[in-house]
Amino acid sequence: MPVEFLGIAATNDGSETTPRSGAAFDKEYTLRLARAHEEHGWDRVLFAYGSGSPDPAPAAAYIASRLERLQILLAHRPNVSYPTFAAKTFATLDRISEGRLTVHFITGGNDHEQGREGDTLTKDERYARTREYIRIVKKIWTTHEPFDHEGEHYRFHDFVSDVFPVQQPRPNVSFGGSSPAAYAAGGAEADIYCLWGEPLARTAEQIENVKAAAKAAGRTDVPRVQVAFRPIIAPTEELAWEKAHRTVGAIKARKERGEAITKRHNGHPEPQNTGSQRLLAIAEAGERYDRALWTPTAAATGGAGNSNALVGTPETVAQALLDYYDLGVDILSARGYDLLGDAIDFGRYVIPIVREEVAKRDAERAARGTQTLAAVGE
């Protein structure tokens, strides 16, 4: 099966190791970073969402109108707009990008962060709202006649959109989470299910949970699986591990100075979401797993988001990613700490190795299938 690579479409040059050098939305840097992804073999970039961050939708439109190939993954929280409005926004962006849009729906795992924009629902209520929201958006994208909706969270009458996506029947829907409620919602509605990087055995368990949830929802297909990592690469193993320890040192130094290194649970050191709790538990149990997974980066950030690292030479990191591919992961998300430089290096030195090895696997699989058919025909 083909493999895809997802990078980050940051709107400034800040990261956990380095404060940003300019405004929250640096138009030139945003374009420069996106162009570096397009020119170095990446398939798409994520425009993330934060309560006080620049609005990702116009930022994505800005990039989509200036680049020709790079695909867009737009993060969206259902609490910030009505689904009728959002569906039109997404369809318009799919038009601007000529069919390069995927929408990532975020339920929200932190009450404080959700409350910053007036969302007072409980976590279970938020998941129920997200499922209803996604269903409405999908229907708006594919329905050309006015319709009514009377749901638990949304009610409207005689609505029909006049703007439809380029992609038919609709753009893909992405979703993530590691709780039973997340599996149920994503298993039912997602085309792509997103996980943070965990040890191989735990990732395999999560994939089975997603498959079971899809089956329980009555689906005959299953979502594609995406897994996210923070790669730390260097020409030799020794240099890579020196870089890894410098990275954690920089994160800790910023925290000691009282700087906000993440927005996810700023001021709330104990994360509420299951995904972050899992990352911290894994980090507490050990620093190194499998071929190259390293957890101190997650521990240093309090399990904030995509924070487990893959450390080593490009060859080592590529082989580690292939281990996840062999589990059934076909979308690999990666984001370094030097956003621009790491995107270029990863594109130059890691992506080609993974693509070449995946092509070999696919060729071998096709050859075995041909041999099997020939044997059956004898």
GROMACS .gro file of N, CA and C in nm, residues 289-347:
model
  177
  289TYR      N    1   1.238   0.236   2.359
  289TYR     CA    2   1.154   0.124   2.317
  289TYR      C    3   1.187   0.087   2.173
  290ASP      N    4   1.174  -0.039   2.143
  290ASP     CA    5   1.186  -0.088   2.007
  290ASP      C    6   1.317  -0.040   1.943
  291ARG      N    7   1.310  -0.001   1.819
  291ARG     CA    8   1.432   0.031   1.745
  291ARG      C    9   1.488   0.170   1.778
  292ALA      N   10   1.399   0.270   1.796
  292ALA     CA   11   1.449   0.407   1.809
  292ALA      C   12   1.358   0.499   1.890
  293LEU      N   13   1.248   0.448   1.946
  293LEU     CA   14   1.154   0.534   2.018
  293LEU      C   15   1.214   0.581   2.150
  294TRP      N   16   1.204   0.712   2.175
  294TRP     CA   17   1.265   0.773   2.294
  294TRP      C   18   1.162   0.863   2.360
  295THR      N   19   1.140   0.845   2.490
  295THR     CA   20   1.029   0.912   2.558
  295THR      C   21   1.063   1.037   2.638
  296PRO      N   22   1.188   1.070   2.670
  296PRO     CA   23   1.214   1.190   2.751
  296PRO      C   24   1.161   1.321   2.691
  297THR      N   25   1.147   1.329   2.560
  297THR     CA   26   1.087   1.449   2.502
  297THR      C   27   0.941   1.462   2.544
  298ALA      N   28   0.869   1.350   2.550
  298ALA     CA   29   0.731   1.353   2.597
  298ALA      C   30   0.724   1.388   2.745
  299ALA      N   31   0.812   1.328   2.824
  299ALA     CA   32   0.813   1.356   2.968
  299ALA      C   33   0.843   1.503   2.995
  300ALA      N   34   0.935   1.561   2.918
  300ALA     CA   35   0.975   1.700   2.941
  300ALA      C   36   0.864   1.798   2.911
  301THR      N   37   0.774   1.763   2.818
  301THR     CA   38   0.664   1.852   2.781
  301THR      C   39   0.535   1.818   2.853
  302GLY      N   40   0.538   1.722   2.945
  302GLY     CA   41   0.415   1.682   3.013
  302GLY      C   42   0.321   1.603   2.925
  303GLY      N   43   0.377   1.531   2.827
  303GLY     CA   44   0.292   1.452   2.738
  303GLY      C   45   0.210   1.535   2.643
  304ALA      N   46   0.259   1.653   2.611
  304ALA     CA   47   0.180   1.746   2.528
  304ALA      C   48   0.185   1.707   2.381
  305GLY      N   49   0.076   1.653   2.332
  305GLY     CA   50   0.063   1.625   2.190
  305GLY      C   51   0.163   1.525   2.137
  306ASN      N   52   0.196   1.543   2.010
  306ASN     CA   53   0.294   1.458   1.945
  306ASN      C   54   0.430   1.490   2.005
  307SER      N   55   0.482   1.402   2.093
  307SER     CA   56   0.604   1.439   2.164
  307SER      C   57   0.704   1.326   2.184
  308ASN      N   58   0.672   1.203   2.148
  308ASN     CA   59   0.772   1.096   2.153
  308ASN      C   60   0.864   1.104   2.031
  309ALA      N   61   0.993   1.085   2.056
  309ALA     CA   62   1.092   1.102   1.949
  309ALA      C   63   1.133   0.968   1.888
  310LEU      N   64   1.184   0.975   1.766
  310LEU     CA   65   1.259   0.866   1.703
  310LEU      C   66   1.400   0.919   1.683
  311VAL      N   67   1.498   0.852   1.741
  311VAL     CA   68   1.635   0.903   1.744
  311VAL      C   69   1.729   0.810   1.669
  312GLY      N   70   1.814   0.867   1.584
  312GLY     CA   71   1.916   0.787   1.516
  312GLY      C   72   1.958   0.847   1.384
  313THR      N   73   2.032   0.771   1.308
  313THR     CA   74   2.067   0.812   1.173
  313THR      C   75   1.942   0.807   1.086
  314PRO      N   76   1.946   0.870   0.968
  314PRO     CA   77   1.830   0.858   0.879
  314PRO      C   78   1.791   0.713   0.851
  315GLU      N   79   1.890   0.626   0.837
  315GLU     CA   80   1.860   0.484   0.812
  315GLU      C   81   1.788   0.421   0.930
  316THR      N   82   1.833   0.450   1.052
  316THR     CA   83   1.770   0.393   1.171
  316THR      C   84   1.626   0.443   1.184
  317VAL      N   85   1.606   0.574   1.169
  317VAL     CA   86   1.472   0.631   1.182
  317VAL      C   87   1.381   0.579   1.071
  318ALA      N   88   1.433   0.565   0.951
  318ALA     CA   89   1.353   0.510   0.841
  318ALA      C   90   1.308   0.367   0.872
  319GLN      N   91   1.399   0.285   0.922
  319GLN     CA   92   1.364   0.147   0.954
  319GLN      C   93   1.261   0.143   1.068
  320ALA      N   94   1.274   0.235   1.164
  320ALA     CA   95   1.175   0.242   1.272
  320ALA      C   96   1.037   0.276   1.216
  321LEU      N   97   1.031   0.369   1.123
  321LEU     CA   98   0.904   0.405   1.060
  321LEU      C   99   0.847   0.287   0.982
  322LEU      N  100   0.934   0.212   0.917
  322LEU     CA  101   0.888   0.094   0.843
  322LEU      C  102   0.831  -0.013   0.936
  323ASP      N  103   0.881  -0.019   1.059
  323ASP     CA  104   0.822  -0.112   1.157
  323ASP      C  105   0.675  -0.077   1.180
  324TYR      N  106   0.644   0.051   1.184
  324TYR     CA  107   0.504   0.093   1.202
  324TYR      C  108   0.425   0.069   1.074
  325TYR      N  109   0.487   0.092   0.960
  325TYR     CA  110   0.421   0.061   0.833
  325TYR      C  111   0.381  -0.085   0.827
  326ASP      N  112   0.468  -0.172   0.875
  326ASP     CA  113   0.439  -0.315   0.873
  326ASP      C  114   0.323  -0.352   0.966
  327LEU      N  115   0.293  -0.264   1.064
  327LEU     CA  116   0.176  -0.287   1.150
  327LEU      C  117   0.046  -0.248   1.080
  328GLY      N  118   0.056  -0.172   0.971
  328GLY     CA  119  -0.063  -0.124   0.902
  328GLY      C  120  -0.077   0.027   0.902
  329VAL      N  121   0.028   0.098   0.944
  329VAL     CA  122   0.027   0.244   0.945
  329VAL      C  123   0.076   0.292   0.808
  330ASP      N  124  -0.007   0.368   0.737
  330ASP     CA  125   0.038   0.412   0.605
  330ASP      C  126   0.046   0.565   0.591
  331ILE      N  127   0.021   0.638   0.701
  331ILE     CA  128   0.046   0.782   0.703
  331ILE      C  129   0.139   0.810   0.820
  332LEU      N  130   0.256   0.863   0.790
  332LEU     CA  131   0.359   0.887   0.891
  332LEU      C  132   0.374   1.037   0.911
  333SER      N  133   0.346   1.081   1.033
  333SER     CA  134   0.353   1.222   1.066
  333SER      C  135   0.484   1.250   1.139
  334ALA      N  136   0.553   1.356   1.101
  334ALA     CA  137   0.683   1.387   1.161
  334ALA      C  138   0.700   1.538   1.170
  335ARG      N  139   0.758   1.580   1.282
  335ARG     CA  140   0.783   1.723   1.303
  335ARG      C  141   0.904   1.737   1.393
  336GLY      N  142   1.006   1.807   1.344
  336GLY     CA  143   1.126   1.826   1.421
  336GLY      C  144   1.115   1.945   1.516
  337TYR      N  145   1.224   1.979   1.580
  337TYR     CA  146   1.226   2.092   1.673
  337TYR      C  147   1.280   2.218   1.606
  338ASP      N  148   1.364   2.204   1.505
  338ASP     CA  149   1.398   2.312   1.414
  338ASP      C  150   1.306   2.291   1.294
  339LEU      N  151   1.191   2.357   1.294
  339LEU     CA  152   1.084   2.321   1.201
  339LEU      C  153   1.129   2.320   1.056
  340LEU      N  154   1.197   2.425   1.014
  340LEU     CA  155   1.237   2.434   0.873
  340LEU      C  156   1.352   2.341   0.842
  341GLY      N  157   1.460   2.348   0.919
  341GLY     CA  158   1.576   2.265   0.891
  341GLY      C  159   1.545   2.116   0.901
  342ASP      N  160   1.468   2.078   1.001
  342ASP     CA  161   1.437   1.936   1.018
  342ASP      C  162   1.343   1.886   0.909
  343ALA      N  163   1.251   1.971   0.862
  343ALA     CA  164   1.163   1.930   0.752
  343ALA      C  165   1.244   1.901   0.626
  344ILE      N  166   1.344   1.985   0.600
  344ILE     CA  167   1.430   1.965   0.483
  344ILE      C  168   1.514   1.839   0.499
  345ASP      N  169   1.578   1.822   0.615
  345ASP     CA  170   1.663   1.705   0.636
  345ASP      C  171   1.584   1.575   0.631
  346PHE      N  172   1.467   1.573   0.695
  346PHE     CA  173   1.384   1.453   0.695
  346PHE      C  174   1.340   1.420   0.552
  347GLY      N  175   1.304   1.525   0.475
  347GLY     CA  176   1.264   1.503   0.337
  347GLY      C  177   1.378   1.453   0.250
   0.00000   0.00000   0.00000
